[in-house]
PDB file of C-alpha atoms and ligand atoms in Angstrom:
ATOM      1  CA  UNK A 845       9.121  72.261 -18.260  1.00  0.00           C
ATOM      2  CA  UNK A 846       7.970  70.286 -21.265  1.00  0.00           C
ATOM      3  CA  UNK A 847       5.534  67.264 -20.576  1.00  0.00           C
ATOM      4  CA  UNK A 848       6.815  64.454 -22.769  1.00  0.00           C
ATOM      5  CA  UNK A 849       4.962  61.146 -23.157  1.00  0.00           C
ATOM      6  CA  UNK A 850       6.544  58.004 -24.385  1.00  0.00           C
ATOM      7  CA  UNK A 851       4.404  55.988 -26.951  1.00  0.00           C
ATOM      8  CA  UNK A 852       6.419  52.516 -26.934  1.00  0.00           C
ATOM      9  CA  UNK A 853       5.666  49.411 -28.972  1.00  0.00           C
ATOM     10  CA  UNK A 854       6.768  46.997 -31.641  1.00  0.00           C
ATOM     11  CA  UNK A 855       5.332  48.945 -34.388  1.00  0.00           C
ATOM     12  CA  UNK A 856       6.099  46.070 -36.851  1.00  0.00           C
ATOM     13  CA  UNK A 857       4.652  47.545 -38.905  1.00  0.00           C
ATOM     14  CA  UNK A 858       2.658  50.838 -37.776  1.00  0.00           C
ATOM     15  CA  UNK A 859      -1.147  50.296 -38.046  1.00  0.00           C
ATOM     16  CA  UNK A 860      -3.787  53.014 -38.317  1.00  0.00           C
ATOM     17  CA  UNK A 861      -4.569  51.735 -34.619  1.00  0.00           C
ATOM     18  CA  UNK A 862      -1.168  53.056 -33.615  1.00  0.00           C
ATOM     19  CA  UNK A 863      -1.494  56.281 -35.696  1.00  0.00           C
ATOM     20  CA  UNK A 864      -4.695  57.083 -33.946  1.00  0.00           C
ATOM     21  CA  UNK A 865      -3.354  56.499 -30.257  1.00  0.00           C
ATOM     22  CA  UNK A 866      -0.215  58.636 -31.475  1.00  0.00           C
ATOM     23  CA  UNK A 867      -2.345  61.366 -32.871  1.00  0.00           C
ATOM     24  CA  UNK A 868      -4.431  61.565 -29.592  1.00  0.00           C
ATOM     25  CA  UNK A 869      -1.438  61.539 -27.513  1.00  0.00           C
ATOM     26  CA  UNK A 870      -0.004  64.369 -29.257  1.00  0.00           C
ATOM     27  CA  UNK A 871      -2.921  66.571 -28.326  1.00  0.00           C
ATOM     28  CA  UNK A 872      -2.206  65.928 -24.741  1.00  0.00           C
ATOM     29  CA  UNK A 873       1.263  66.237 -24.106  1.00  0.00           C
ATOM     30  CA  UNK A 874       3.833  68.725 -25.234  1.00  0.00           C
ATOM     31  CA  UNK A 875       6.242  66.092 -27.151  1.00  0.00           C
ATOM     32  CA  UNK A 876       5.435  62.469 -27.946  1.00  0.00           C
ATOM     33  CA  UNK A 877       7.997  59.989 -28.550  1.00  0.00           C
ATOM     34  CA  UNK A 878       7.154  57.002 -30.480  1.00  0.00           C
ATOM     35  CA  UNK A 879       9.587  54.372 -29.244  1.00  0.00           C
ATOM     36  CA  UNK A 880      10.171  51.511 -31.349  1.00  0.00           C
ATOM     37  CA  UNK A 881      11.052  49.073 -28.703  1.00  0.00           C
ATOM     38  CA  UNK A 882      12.066  45.265 -28.342  1.00  0.00           C
ATOM     39  CA  UNK A 883       9.300  42.983 -27.017  1.00  0.00           C
ATOM     40  CA  UNK A 884      11.502  39.818 -25.913  1.00  0.00           C
ATOM     41  CA  UNK A 885       8.517  37.729 -25.721  1.00  0.00           C
ATOM     42  CA  UNK A 886       7.604  38.026 -29.583  1.00  0.00           C
ATOM     43  CA  UNK A 887       9.355  36.118 -32.191  1.00  0.00           C
ATOM     44  CA  UNK A 888      11.775  37.858 -34.625  1.00  0.00           C
ATOM     45  CA  UNK A 889      10.280  40.896 -35.959  1.00  0.00           C
ATOM     46  CA  UNK A 890       9.439  41.289 -40.035  1.00  0.00           C
ATOM     47  CA  UNK A 891      10.811  44.776 -40.270  1.00  0.00           C
ATOM     48  CA  UNK A 892      14.151  46.005 -39.124  1.00  0.00           C
ATOM     49  CA  UNK A 893      13.926  48.936 -36.663  1.00  0.00           C
ATOM     50  CA  UNK A 894      15.413  51.421 -39.408  1.00  0.00           C
ATOM     51  CA  UNK A 895      12.581  50.265 -41.563  1.00  0.00           C
ATOM     52  CA  UNK A 896       9.908  50.570 -38.729  1.00  0.00           C
ATOM     53  CA  UNK A 897      11.340  54.108 -38.257  1.00  0.00           C
ATOM     54  CA  UNK A 898      11.081  55.119 -41.906  1.00  0.00           C
ATOM     55  CA  UNK A 899       7.338  54.053 -42.021  1.00  0.00           C
ATOM     56  CA  UNK A 900       6.602  55.724 -38.670  1.00  0.00           C
ATOM     57  CA  UNK A 901       8.285  59.062 -39.756  1.00  0.00           C
ATOM     58  CA  UNK A 902       6.189  58.693 -43.129  1.00  0.00           C
ATOM     59  CA  UNK A 903       3.050  58.272 -41.345  1.00  0.00           C
ATOM     60  CA  UNK A 904       3.536  61.200 -38.847  1.00  0.00           C
ATOM     61  CA  UNK A 905       4.787  63.604 -41.363  1.00  0.00           C
ATOM     62  CA  UNK A 906       3.611  67.019 -40.130  1.00  0.00           C
ATOM     63  CA  UNK A 907       2.967  66.215 -36.744  1.00  0.00           C
ATOM     64  CA  UNK A 908       5.177  68.656 -35.039  1.00  0.00           C
ATOM     65  CA  UNK A 909       5.496  67.575 -31.545  1.00  0.00           C
ATOM     66  CA  UNK A 910       6.196  63.877 -32.402  1.00  0.00           C
ATOM     67  CA  UNK A 911       9.734  62.244 -32.823  1.00  0.00           C
ATOM     68  CA  UNK A 912      10.663  58.804 -33.335  1.00  0.00           C
ATOM     69  CA  UNK A 913      13.225  56.870 -31.425  1.00  0.00           C
ATOM     70  CA  UNK A 914      14.577  53.255 -31.251  1.00  0.00           C
ATOM     71  CA  UNK A 915      15.335  51.529 -27.962  1.00  0.00           C
ATOM     72  CA  UNK A 916      17.326  48.537 -27.411  1.00  0.00           C
ATOM     73  CA  UNK A 917      17.014  48.473 -23.422  1.00  0.00           C
ATOM     74  CA  UNK A 918      14.459  48.936 -20.697  1.00  0.00           C
ATOM     75  CA  UNK A 919      11.704  51.108 -21.356  1.00  0.00           C
ATOM     76  CA  UNK A 920      11.759  52.365 -17.566  1.00  0.00           C
ATOM     77  CA  UNK A 921      15.442  53.526 -18.165  1.00  0.00           C
ATOM     78  CA  UNK A 922      14.648  55.499 -21.224  1.00  0.00           C
ATOM     79  CA  UNK A 923      11.631  57.150 -19.625  1.00  0.00           C
ATOM     80  CA  UNK A 924      13.797  58.126 -16.652  1.00  0.00           C
ATOM     81  CA  UNK A 925      16.766  59.334 -18.603  1.00  0.00           C
ATOM     82  CA  UNK A 926      14.521  61.765 -20.665  1.00  0.00           C
ATOM     83  CA  UNK A 927      12.319  62.867 -17.864  1.00  0.00           C
ATOM     84  CA  UNK A 928       9.160  61.776 -19.609  1.00  0.00           C
ATOM     85  CA  UNK A 929       5.957  61.871 -17.254  1.00  0.00           C
ATOM     86  CA  UNK A 930       3.948  59.406 -18.906  1.00  0.00           C
ATOM     87  CA  UNK A 931       4.005  56.110 -20.825  1.00  0.00           C
ATOM     88  CA  UNK A 932       1.060  56.039 -23.457  1.00  0.00           C
ATOM     89  CA  UNK A 933      -0.477  52.636 -24.511  1.00  0.00           C
ATOM     90  CA  UNK A 934      -3.606  51.862 -26.559  1.00  0.00           C
ATOM     91  CA  UNK A 935      -6.018  49.341 -25.007  1.00  0.00           C
ATOM     92  CA  UNK A 936      -8.000  47.506 -27.523  1.00  0.00           C
ATOM     93  CA  UNK A 937      -9.928  44.834 -25.690  1.00  0.00           C
ATOM     94  CA  UNK A 938     -10.266  43.091 -22.367  1.00  0.00           C
ATOM     95  CA  UNK A 939      -7.640  40.586 -23.846  1.00  0.00           C
ATOM     96  CA  UNK A 940      -5.108  43.378 -23.790  1.00  0.00           C
ATOM     97  CA  UNK A 941      -5.725  44.228 -20.259  1.00  0.00           C
ATOM     98  CA  UNK A 942      -3.900  41.761 -18.228  1.00  0.00           C
ATOM     99  CA  UNK A 943      -0.746  41.934 -20.051  1.00  0.00           C
ATOM    100  CA  UNK A 944      -0.806  46.043 -20.173  1.00  0.00           C
ATOM    101  CA  UNK A 945      -1.523  45.929 -16.543  1.00  0.00           C
ATOM    102  CA  UNK A 946       1.442  43.806 -15.733  1.00  0.00           C
ATOM    103  CA  UNK A 947       3.751  45.896 -17.898  1.00  0.00           C
ATOM    104  CA  UNK A 948       2.451  49.057 -16.165  1.00  0.00           C
ATOM    105  CA  UNK A 949       2.936  47.720 -12.516  1.00  0.00           C
ATOM    106  CA  UNK A 950       6.384  46.505 -13.661  1.00  0.00           C
ATOM    107  CA  UNK A 951       7.596  49.879 -15.329  1.00  0.00           C
ATOM    108  CA  UNK A 952       5.970  51.748 -12.158  1.00  0.00           C
ATOM    109  CA  UNK A 953       8.275  49.396  -9.894  1.00  0.00           C
ATOM    110  CA  UNK A 954      11.341  49.971 -11.914  1.00  0.00           C
ATOM    111  CA  UNK A 955      10.789  53.800 -12.488  1.00  0.00           C
ATOM    112  CA  UNK A 956       8.223  55.739 -10.193  1.00  0.00           C
ATOM    113  CA  UNK A 957       8.592  58.966 -11.767  1.00  0.00           C
ATOM    114  CA  UNK A 958       5.931  58.333 -14.825  1.00  0.00           C
ATOM    115  CA  UNK A 959       2.449  57.368 -14.993  1.00  0.00           C
ATOM    116  CA  UNK A 960       1.151  54.623 -17.704  1.00  0.00           C
ATOM    117  CA  UNK A 961      -1.693  56.181 -19.477  1.00  0.00           C
ATOM    118  CA  UNK A 962      -4.105  54.149 -21.485  1.00  0.00           C
ATOM    119  CA  UNK A 963      -6.237  55.302 -24.347  1.00  0.00           C
ATOM    120  CA  UNK A 964      -8.873  53.337 -25.418  1.00  0.00           C
ATOM    121  CA  UNK A 965      -8.818  52.774 -29.366  1.00  0.00           C
ATOM    122  CA  UNK A 966     -11.504  53.588 -31.760  1.00  0.00           C
ATOM    123  CA  UNK A 967     -14.216  50.868 -32.188  1.00  0.00           C
ATOM    124  CA  UNK A 968     -13.124  50.007 -35.719  1.00  0.00           C
ATOM    125  CA  UNK A 969      -9.588  49.563 -34.496  1.00  0.00           C
ATOM    126  CA  UNK A 970     -10.618  47.100 -31.922  1.00  0.00           C
ATOM    127  CA  UNK A 971      -9.462  43.904 -34.018  1.00  0.00           C
ATOM    128  CA  UNK A 972      -6.565  45.469 -35.435  1.00  0.00           C
ATOM    129  CA  UNK A 973      -3.111  44.192 -35.063  1.00  0.00           C
ATOM    130  CA  UNK A 974       0.382  44.261 -36.970  1.00  0.00           C
ATOM    131  CA  UNK A 975       0.336  40.484 -36.975  1.00  0.00           C
ATOM    132  CA  UNK A 976      -3.204  40.643 -38.844  1.00  0.00           C
ATOM    133  CA  UNK A 977      -1.759  43.049 -41.098  1.00  0.00           C
ATOM    134  CA  UNK A 978       1.144  40.991 -42.049  1.00  0.00           C
ATOM    135  CA  UNK A 979      -0.773  37.670 -42.480  1.00  0.00           C
ATOM    136  CA  UNK A 980      -3.205  39.340 -44.928  1.00  0.00           C
ATOM    137  CA  UNK A 981      -0.492  41.245 -46.594  1.00  0.00           C
ATOM    138  CA  UNK A 982       1.414  38.189 -47.137  1.00  0.00           C
ATOM    139  CA  UNK A 983      -1.200  36.493 -48.705  1.00  0.00           C
ATOM    140  CA  UNK A 984      -1.994  39.326 -51.232  1.00  0.00           C
ATOM    141  CA  UNK A 985      -4.961  40.807 -49.264  1.00  0.00           C
ATOM    142  CA  UNK A 986      -6.341  44.073 -49.057  1.00  0.00           C
ATOM    143  CA  UNK A 987      -4.588  46.093 -46.196  1.00  0.00           C
ATOM    144  CA  UNK A 988      -5.792  49.503 -47.090  1.00  0.00           C
ATOM    145  CA  UNK A 989      -8.257  49.780 -44.159  1.00  0.00           C
ATOM    146  CA  UNK A 990      -5.582  48.770 -41.638  1.00  0.00           C
ATOM    147  CA  UNK A 991      -2.360  50.937 -42.313  1.00  0.00           C
ATOM    148  CA  UNK A 992      -1.805  54.447 -43.050  1.00  0.00           C
ATOM    149  CA  UNK A 993      -2.326  55.406 -46.759  1.00  0.00           C
ATOM    150  CA  UNK A 994       0.992  56.925 -47.314  1.00  0.00           C
ATOM    151  CA  UNK A 995       2.987  53.749 -46.250  1.00  0.00           C
ATOM    152  CA  UNK A 996       0.490  51.276 -47.756  1.00  0.00           C
ATOM    153  CA  UNK A 997       2.575  50.395 -50.917  1.00  0.00           C
ATOM    154  CA  UNK A 998       5.933  50.307 -48.823  1.00  0.00           C
ATOM    155  CA  UNK A 999       4.421  47.749 -46.390  1.00  0.00           C
ATOM    156  CA  UNK A1000       2.608  45.667 -49.087  1.00  0.00           C
ATOM    157  CA  UNK A1001       5.906  45.569 -51.342  1.00  0.00           C
ATOM    158  CA  UNK A1002       7.857  44.420 -48.155  1.00  0.00           C
ATOM    159  CA  UNK A1003       5.434  41.662 -46.974  1.00  0.00           C
ATOM    160  CA  UNK A1004       4.066  40.098 -49.959  1.00  0.00           C
ATOM    161  CA  UNK A1005       5.335  36.535 -50.334  1.00  0.00           C
ATOM    162  CA  UNK A1006       6.488  36.949 -53.922  1.00  0.00           C
ATOM    163  CA  UNK A1007       8.699  39.885 -52.958  1.00  0.00           C
ATOM    164  CA  UNK A1008      10.829  39.146 -50.210  1.00  0.00           C
ATOM    165  CA  UNK A1009      13.690  40.788 -51.537  1.00  0.00           C
ATOM    166  CA  UNK A1010      12.103  44.296 -51.849  1.00  0.00           C
ATOM    167  CA  UNK A1011      14.679  47.095 -50.232  1.00  0.00           C
ATOM    168  CA  UNK A1012      13.740  50.520 -49.343  1.00  0.00           C
TER     169      UNK A1012
HETATM  170  O1  PNS B1727       3.952  46.479 -29.474  1.00  0.00           O
HETATM  171  P1  PNS B1727       4.229  45.689 -28.217  1.00  0.00           P
HETATM  172  O2  PNS B1727       4.702  44.402 -28.696  1.00  0.00           O
HETATM  173  O3  PNS B1727       2.956  45.219 -27.320  1.00  0.00           O
HETATM  174  O4  PNS B1727       5.016  46.560 -26.891  1.00  0.00           O
HETATM  175  C1  PNS B1727       5.725  45.938 -26.130  1.00  0.00           C
HETATM  176  C2  PNS B1727       6.719  46.850 -25.599  1.00  0.00           C
HETATM  177  C3  PNS B1727       7.665  46.770 -26.723  1.00  0.00           C
HETATM  178  C4  PNS B1727       6.339  48.128 -25.385  1.00  0.00           C
HETATM  179  C5  PNS B1727       7.338  46.080 -24.595  1.00  0.00           C
HETATM  180  O5  PNS B1727       7.902  44.864 -24.558  1.00  0.00           O
HETATM  181  C6  PNS B1727       8.721  46.926 -23.710  1.00  0.00           C
HETATM  182  O6  PNS B1727       8.279  47.710 -23.251  1.00  0.00           O
HETATM  183  N1  PNS B1727       9.795  46.505 -24.333  1.00  0.00           N
HETATM  184  C7  PNS B1727      10.787  47.336 -23.825  1.00  0.00           C
HETATM  185  C8  PNS B1727      11.774  46.560 -22.952  1.00  0.00           C
HETATM  186  C9  PNS B1727      11.066  46.673 -21.448  1.00  0.00           C
HETATM  187  O7  PNS B1727      11.112  47.652 -20.882  1.00  0.00           O
HETATM  188  N2  PNS B1727      10.534  45.356 -21.182  1.00  0.00           N
HETATM  189  C10 PNS B1727       9.993  45.345 -19.787  1.00  0.00           C
HETATM  190  C11 PNS B1727       8.450  45.835 -19.914  1.00  0.00           C
HETATM  191  S1  PNS B1727       7.628  45.685 -18.228  1.00  0.00           S
END
């Protein structure tokens, strides 16, 4: 039986921190599904689900056991439906812990058949988040150290404040 893991997140947009977690998860499981999910607690996303999918596809090109999907529902239901054995999340700092712990417990209550697995982020990605990337890019700052090189221009063109009408 294939050992499938789901790597859920907003990915708005994908960062080097996300890519690191996806890459490491792909070495631990037979298949990793990067699941673009809705975080009901966050304000309106900057990128549409289709845009986020395009960026993740580009950033994970060549990773044979990584697939991308979009979820408009409960993560626990998705995990159950595809028979995944794990939910993989990246942990940056202590500040992530309480929220992630809460989600892991809630998901376990909703579906007991999968485990949440936390991978500690690389130290250089400790401070990195999609919202930091968006703020820097909006004001024309350099985000080349924060996002995969192959999607750098796409993200810049889309986020810089003078260029709000950019389309893929
Ligand atoms: O990248 P984020 O925003 O921290 O990821 C949070 C996310 C999207 C994984 C979480 O909000 C989620 O699982 N959303 C799907 C809907 C769901 O199942 N919510 C209940 C989680 S306990």
